Each structure stands twice: as structure tokens, then as C-alpha cells.
mmCIF file of C-alpha atoms and ligand atoms in Angstrom:
data_model
loop_
_atom_site.group_PDB
_atom_site.id
_atom_site.type_symbol
_atom_site.label_atom_id
_atom_site.label_comp_id
_atom_site.label_asym_id
_atom_site.label_seq_id
_atom_site.Cartn_x
_atom_site.Cartn_y
_atom_site.Cartn_z
ATOM 1 C CA UNK W 1 0.000 0.000 0.000
ATOM 2 C CA UNK W 2 1.456 3.349 -0.925
ATOM 3 C CA UNK W 3 2.081 5.721 1.966
ATOM 4 C CA UNK W 4 2.048 8.633 -0.466
ATOM 5 C CA UNK W 5 0.481 8.905 -3.898
ATOM 6 C CA UNK W 6 3.478 9.449 -6.093
ATOM 7 C CA UNK W 7 2.212 10.175 -9.568
ATOM 8 C CA UNK W 8 1.322 13.757 -10.335
ATOM 9 C CA UNK W 9 -1.148 15.142 -12.853
ATOM 10 C CA UNK W 10 -4.872 14.988 -13.452
ATOM 11 C CA UNK W 11 -4.815 11.203 -14.009
ATOM 12 C CA UNK W 12 -1.996 10.387 -11.595
ATOM 13 C CA UNK W 13 -2.358 8.751 -8.207
ATOM 14 C CA UNK W 14 -2.362 12.130 -6.490
ATOM 15 C CA UNK W 15 -5.826 12.721 -7.941
ATOM 16 C CA UNK W 16 -7.085 9.859 -5.722
ATOM 17 C CA UNK W 17 -8.769 10.595 -2.411
ATOM 18 C CA UNK W 18 -7.857 7.465 -0.505
ATOM 19 C CA UNK W 19 -6.879 3.821 -0.640
ATOM 20 C CA UNK W 20 -10.092 1.888 -0.061
ATOM 21 C CA UNK W 21 -8.759 -1.689 -0.284
ATOM 22 C CA UNK W 22 -5.018 -2.319 -0.090
ATOM 23 C CA UNK W 23 -3.202 -4.878 -2.233
ATOM 24 C CA UNK W 24 -2.743 -7.097 0.843
ATOM 25 C CA UNK W 25 -6.434 -6.933 1.801
ATOM 26 C CA UNK W 26 -7.418 -7.790 -1.765
ATOM 27 C CA UNK W 27 -4.979 -10.715 -1.963
ATOM 28 C CA UNK W 28 -6.285 -12.231 1.286
ATOM 29 C CA UNK W 29 -9.917 -11.861 0.245
ATOM 30 C CA UNK W 30 -9.303 -13.258 -3.261
ATOM 31 C CA UNK W 31 -7.731 -16.386 -1.743
ATOM 32 C CA UNK W 32 -10.676 -16.839 0.617
ATOM 33 C CA UNK W 33 -13.227 -16.492 -2.193
ATOM 34 C CA UNK W 34 -11.235 -18.887 -4.408
ATOM 35 C CA UNK W 35 -11.223 -21.445 -1.583
ATOM 36 C CA UNK W 36 -15.026 -21.178 -1.314
ATOM 37 C CA UNK W 37 -15.356 -21.615 -5.081
ATOM 38 C CA UNK W 38 -13.064 -24.655 -5.024
ATOM 39 C CA UNK W 39 -15.249 -26.151 -2.296
ATOM 40 C CA UNK W 40 -18.521 -25.315 -4.058
ATOM 41 C CA UNK W 41 -17.817 -26.906 -7.425
ATOM 42 C CA UNK W 42 -15.661 -29.971 -6.888
ATOM 43 C CA UNK W 43 -13.288 -31.627 -9.373
ATOM 44 C CA UNK W 44 -15.838 -33.375 -11.599
ATOM 45 C CA UNK W 45 -17.650 -30.179 -12.637
ATOM 46 C CA UNK W 46 -17.045 -28.887 -16.173
ATOM 47 C CA UNK W 47 -16.228 -25.374 -14.967
ATOM 48 C CA UNK W 48 -16.018 -22.367 -17.280
ATOM 49 C CA UNK W 49 -14.817 -19.133 -15.697
ATOM 50 C CA UNK W 50 -16.129 -16.272 -17.805
ATOM 51 C CA UNK W 51 -14.483 -12.922 -17.152
ATOM 52 C CA UNK W 52 -16.378 -9.764 -17.976
ATOM 53 C CA UNK W 53 -13.821 -7.501 -19.663
ATOM 54 C CA UNK W 54 -12.102 -5.278 -19.180
ATOM 55 C CA UNK W 55 -12.620 -4.578 -15.499
ATOM 56 C CA UNK W 56 -12.286 -8.157 -14.247
ATOM 57 C CA UNK W 57 -8.953 -8.966 -15.893
ATOM 58 C CA UNK W 58 -6.731 -8.613 -12.838
ATOM 59 C CA UNK W 59 -9.249 -10.063 -10.391
ATOM 60 C CA UNK W 60 -9.858 -13.056 -12.645
ATOM 61 C CA UNK W 61 -6.135 -13.647 -13.129
ATOM 62 C CA UNK W 62 -5.583 -13.729 -9.365
ATOM 63 C CA UNK W 63 -8.756 -15.670 -8.611
ATOM 64 C CA UNK W 64 -8.253 -18.600 -11.011
ATOM 65 C CA UNK W 65 -4.725 -19.156 -9.726
ATOM 66 C CA UNK W 66 -6.249 -20.064 -6.366
ATOM 67 C CA UNK W 67 -9.098 -22.235 -7.651
ATOM 68 C CA UNK W 68 -7.768 -25.773 -7.366
ATOM 69 C CA UNK W 69 -10.027 -27.448 -9.897
ATOM 70 C CA UNK W 70 -9.935 -28.273 -13.604
ATOM 71 C CA UNK W 71 -11.400 -25.248 -15.386
ATOM 72 C CA UNK W 72 -11.369 -23.233 -18.580
ATOM 73 C CA UNK W 73 -11.189 -19.450 -18.910
ATOM 74 C CA UNK W 74 -12.919 -17.291 -21.485
ATOM 75 C CA UNK W 75 -14.036 -13.688 -21.647
ATOM 76 C CA UNK W 76 -17.067 -11.672 -22.561
ATOM 77 C CA UNK W 77 -17.075 -7.979 -23.418
ATOM 78 C CA UNK W 78 -20.104 -5.899 -22.540
ATOM 79 C CA UNK W 79 -19.811 -2.127 -22.701
ATOM 80 C CA UNK W 80 -22.067 -0.091 -20.453
ATOM 81 C CA UNK W 81 -20.144 2.943 -19.334
ATOM 82 C CA UNK W 82 -18.299 4.998 -21.932
ATOM 83 C CA UNK W 83 -16.283 7.763 -20.361
ATOM 84 C CA UNK W 84 -18.852 8.905 -17.854
ATOM 85 C CA UNK W 85 -18.818 8.209 -14.160
ATOM 86 C CA UNK W 86 -22.574 7.581 -14.274
ATOM 87 C CA UNK W 87 -24.079 4.417 -15.739
ATOM 88 C CA UNK W 88 -25.898 4.926 -19.047
ATOM 89 C CA UNK W 89 -28.044 1.832 -18.546
ATOM 90 C CA UNK W 90 -27.339 0.414 -22.020
ATOM 91 C CA UNK W 91 -25.425 -2.852 -22.305
ATOM 92 C CA UNK W 92 -23.862 -3.884 -25.591
ATOM 93 C CA UNK W 93 -22.129 -7.220 -26.261
ATOM 94 C CA UNK W 94 -18.902 -6.479 -28.099
ATOM 95 C CA UNK W 95 -17.311 -9.919 -27.806
ATOM 96 C CA UNK W 96 -19.057 -13.214 -27.311
ATOM 97 C CA UNK W 97 -17.143 -16.096 -25.754
ATOM 98 C CA UNK W 98 -15.950 -18.781 -28.137
ATOM 99 C CA UNK W 99 -16.355 -21.367 -25.387
ATOM 100 C CA UNK W 100 -19.642 -23.264 -25.365
ATOM 101 C CA UNK W 101 -21.805 -22.569 -22.338
ATOM 102 C CA UNK W 102 -24.374 -25.365 -22.749
ATOM 103 C CA UNK W 103 -24.478 -27.905 -19.899
ATOM 104 C CA UNK W 104 -21.477 -26.365 -18.197
ATOM 105 C CA UNK W 105 -21.015 -24.847 -14.766
ATOM 106 C CA UNK W 106 -20.446 -21.202 -15.649
ATOM 107 C CA UNK W 107 -18.908 -18.738 -13.220
ATOM 108 C CA UNK W 108 -19.264 -15.161 -14.441
ATOM 109 C CA UNK W 109 -16.601 -12.894 -12.953
ATOM 110 C CA UNK W 110 -17.425 -9.188 -12.654
ATOM 111 C CA UNK W 111 -15.323 -6.351 -11.254
ATOM 112 C CA UNK W 112 -18.010 -4.244 -9.592
ATOM 113 C CA UNK W 113 -21.787 -4.217 -9.294
ATOM 114 C CA UNK W 114 -23.005 -0.639 -9.382
ATOM 115 C CA UNK W 115 -26.567 -0.193 -10.716
ATOM 116 C CA UNK W 116 -26.614 -3.910 -11.537
ATOM 117 C CA UNK W 117 -27.763 -3.214 -15.109
ATOM 118 C CA UNK W 118 -24.876 -5.092 -16.702
ATOM 119 C CA UNK W 119 -25.591 -8.273 -14.750
ATOM 120 C CA UNK W 120 -29.368 -8.030 -15.065
ATOM 121 C CA UNK W 121 -29.022 -7.877 -18.859
ATOM 122 C CA UNK W 122 -26.208 -10.374 -19.224
ATOM 123 C CA UNK W 123 -27.571 -13.171 -17.040
ATOM 124 C CA UNK W 124 -30.684 -13.828 -19.190
ATOM 125 C CA UNK W 125 -28.513 -13.800 -22.341
ATOM 126 C CA UNK W 126 -26.280 -16.495 -20.886
ATOM 127 C CA UNK W 127 -29.160 -18.479 -19.363
ATOM 128 C CA UNK W 128 -30.644 -18.807 -22.880
ATOM 129 C CA UNK W 129 -27.612 -20.881 -23.815
ATOM 130 C CA UNK W 130 -28.526 -23.607 -21.340
ATOM 131 C CA UNK W 131 -25.664 -23.730 -18.820
ATOM 132 C CA UNK W 132 -25.891 -26.433 -16.150
ATOM 133 C CA UNK W 133 -25.441 -23.657 -13.595
ATOM 134 C CA UNK W 134 -24.687 -19.954 -13.748
ATOM 135 C CA UNK W 135 -23.240 -18.078 -10.809
ATOM 136 C CA UNK W 136 -21.637 -14.689 -10.422
ATOM 137 C CA UNK W 137 -18.522 -13.757 -8.514
ATOM 138 C CA UNK W 138 -18.122 -9.981 -8.133
ATOM 139 C CA UNK W 139 -15.079 -8.409 -6.568
ATOM 140 C CA UNK W 140 -17.049 -5.372 -5.379
ATOM 141 C CA UNK W 141 -20.720 -4.686 -4.755
ATOM 142 C CA UNK W 142 -22.080 -1.218 -4.010
ATOM 143 C CA UNK W 143 -25.417 -2.652 -2.754
ATOM 144 C CA UNK W 144 -27.320 0.241 -4.299
ATOM 145 C CA UNK W 145 -30.220 -1.871 -5.509
ATOM 146 C CA UNK W 146 -31.654 -5.322 -4.891
ATOM 147 C CA UNK W 147 -30.895 -7.493 -7.913
ATOM 148 C CA UNK W 148 -33.122 -10.261 -9.267
ATOM 149 C CA UNK W 149 -30.117 -12.538 -8.924
ATOM 150 C CA UNK W 150 -27.464 -11.525 -6.423
ATOM 151 C CA UNK W 151 -23.864 -12.647 -6.991
ATOM 152 C CA UNK W 152 -23.121 -15.898 -5.157
ATOM 153 C CA UNK W 153 -19.703 -14.569 -4.170
ATOM 154 C CA UNK W 154 -18.740 -10.978 -3.382
ATOM 155 C CA UNK W 155 -15.230 -9.883 -2.477
ATOM 156 C CA UNK W 156 -16.111 -6.667 -0.683
ATOM 157 C CA UNK W 157 -19.104 -4.430 -0.112
ATOM 158 C CA UNK W 158 -17.983 -1.150 -1.667
ATOM 159 C CA UNK W 159 -18.613 2.409 -0.497
ATOM 160 C CA UNK W 160 -20.773 4.586 -2.783
ATOM 161 C CA UNK W 161 -17.707 6.247 -4.309
ATOM 162 C CA UNK W 162 -16.154 5.988 -7.749
ATOM 163 C CA UNK W 163 -13.421 3.363 -7.383
ATOM 164 C CA UNK W 164 -10.359 2.753 -9.537
ATOM 165 C CA UNK W 165 -7.449 0.326 -9.607
ATOM 166 C CA UNK W 166 -7.044 -3.477 -9.639
ATOM 167 C CA UNK W 167 -8.739 -3.538 -13.061
ATOM 168 C CA UNK W 168 -11.236 -0.718 -12.480
ATOM 169 C CA UNK W 169 -10.836 2.341 -14.652
ATOM 170 C CA UNK W 170 -11.728 5.948 -15.043
ATOM 171 C CA UNK W 171 -11.608 6.645 -18.806
ATOM 172 C CA UNK W 172 -9.302 3.608 -19.178
ATOM 173 C CA UNK W 173 -6.855 4.995 -16.634
ATOM 174 C CA UNK W 174 -5.820 3.527 -13.274
ATOM 175 C CA UNK W 175 -6.518 -0.134 -14.149
ATOM 176 C CA UNK W 176 -2.914 -1.056 -13.314
ATOM 177 C CA UNK W 177 -2.900 0.134 -9.708
ATOM 178 C CA UNK W 178 -2.353 -2.842 -7.345
ATOM 179 C CA UNK W 179 -4.839 -1.426 -4.821
ATOM 180 C CA UNK W 180 -8.368 0.040 -5.065
ATOM 181 C CA UNK W 181 -8.715 3.763 -4.463
ATOM 182 C CA UNK W 182 -11.477 6.344 -4.598
ATOM 183 C CA UNK W 183 -11.489 9.194 -7.062
HETATM 184 P P1 IMP K 1 -23.629 -1.489 -13.519
HETATM 185 O O1 IMP K 1 -24.148 -2.061 -14.793
HETATM 186 O O2 IMP K 1 -24.197 -0.151 -13.197
HETATM 187 O O3 IMP K 1 -23.734 -2.479 -12.348
HETATM 188 O O4 IMP K 1 -22.102 -1.166 -13.740
HETATM 189 C C1 IMP K 1 -21.167 -2.164 -13.882
HETATM 190 C C2 IMP K 1 -19.940 -1.699 -14.611
HETATM 191 O O5 IMP K 1 -19.744 -0.289 -14.525
HETATM 192 C C3 IMP K 1 -18.707 -2.321 -13.985
HETATM 193 O O6 IMP K 1 -18.400 -3.552 -14.607
HETATM 194 C C4 IMP K 1 -17.652 -1.268 -14.197
HETATM 195 O O7 IMP K 1 -17.019 -1.442 -15.446
HETATM 196 C C5 IMP K 1 -18.406 0.040 -14.208
HETATM 197 N N1 IMP K 1 -18.371 0.694 -12.870
HETATM 198 C C6 IMP K 1 -19.378 0.816 -11.986
HETATM 199 N N2 IMP K 1 -18.995 1.451 -10.872
HETATM 200 C C7 IMP K 1 -17.681 1.740 -11.060
HETATM 201 C C8 IMP K 1 -16.683 2.370 -10.234
HETATM 202 O O8 IMP K 1 -16.899 2.805 -9.087
HETATM 203 N N3 IMP K 1 -15.443 2.459 -10.776
HETATM 204 C C9 IMP K 1 -15.136 1.985 -12.017
HETATM 205 N N4 IMP K 1 -16.029 1.366 -12.794
HETATM 206 C C10 IMP K 1 -17.290 1.259 -12.327
HETATM 207 MG MG1 MG K 2 -15.335 0.243 -16.732
#
């Protein structure tokens, strides 16, 4: 965890208000969630871990390395945000996974649940493809609304701030930060 924010400028770390979750806190929580996932599925399940890009790329990379089961990884790209800090509500599928979903245990990995629109639109699309099971693992959840289907696993309940780092962006910036900060 940085003791000072070192990078200057409008999009540097000094523009951040605070560290919300440190790299160490995240690492410990990711291991705990991965252990629960390992327990929940078991080694005979045909597990497909589907990362929602781009925000989940770091979380997914850390998570799957602590899931001790046979599994496959693929990605899905759904754009909902553009450059604004406020959700537009529209979800567009820009990349569809090559991996078949039918009859498989699918674990959808999301960076953060904000309004929940992305998940509420994506889940029915994936359900149509006949997975054996479909569960969501979200790193962060703002708990702003009650969803029809809540994520089965949540890393942290998030404060109602705009968060960046560990995959989360503001206008494509800050994804590389090893911690999660507020803007
Ligand atoms: P929702 O559809 O409103 O739940 O928004 C989900 C998506 O919006 C996430 O996958 C993020 O890409 C983005 N998002 C929502 N809140 C934040 C935030 O605090 N920081 C960065 N991205 C966010
Ligand atoms: Mg985003």
C-alpha cells in the first residue's frame, strides 16, 4: 500500500482521495473467495470461468490461480459505461465467448456491481444458452439496488464512491494500480 500517492497530474495517483482496499487486503480476500469456489464446485464439474472484460482482468487472473479445480477461462465484453462516471443503462455485447456454455457450470466474474444493469441484462442472455449452472462472482458490490439474482460470491461491499485500480478504470486509466482507491 502506498504511503504517499506518487504520480502527479490529473490522471496520476495524487488525484485519488484514498486507498479503499489495499493490495494485501485484496490478496487475502481473493484467496478466501477462491477457496469457497473450489469447495462449491468440486473436481468433476465442467467449470467455465467467464471474465467480464475489461474490469475483471486482474481479479480473474488472481482468482483462477487459487481455484484448485480443472477449469477453462474465457471472456465476454459488454460495454455499459463509456467515459462517464454515471451508468448509461445500455449494455452492448462487443465480444461473445468462443467457449460453449451449454451444460457447463459457468462462473461469471465481474469487477463491480453498481446499478446492476450489466448483470441483469447479461444473465438472461447467458441463461438462454442452457448452462448447467450460472453463478456470479463480483469483486465489489455497491449494494445500491436489490438485484433479481445476487452474486453468489462478493469480495467486498464497496462504499458509494467511484473506485479505480485493480482492473477498475476511469476513462481507461488507473486499471494497473495494485490497490483500489477512490477518485
Ligand atoms: P452497472 O451495470 O451499473 O452495475 O455497472 C457495472 C460496470 O460499470 C462495472 O463492470 C464497471 O465497469 C463500471 N463501474 C461501476 N462502478 C464503477 C466504479 O466505481 N469504478 C469503475 N467502474 C465502475
Ligand atoms: Mg469500466
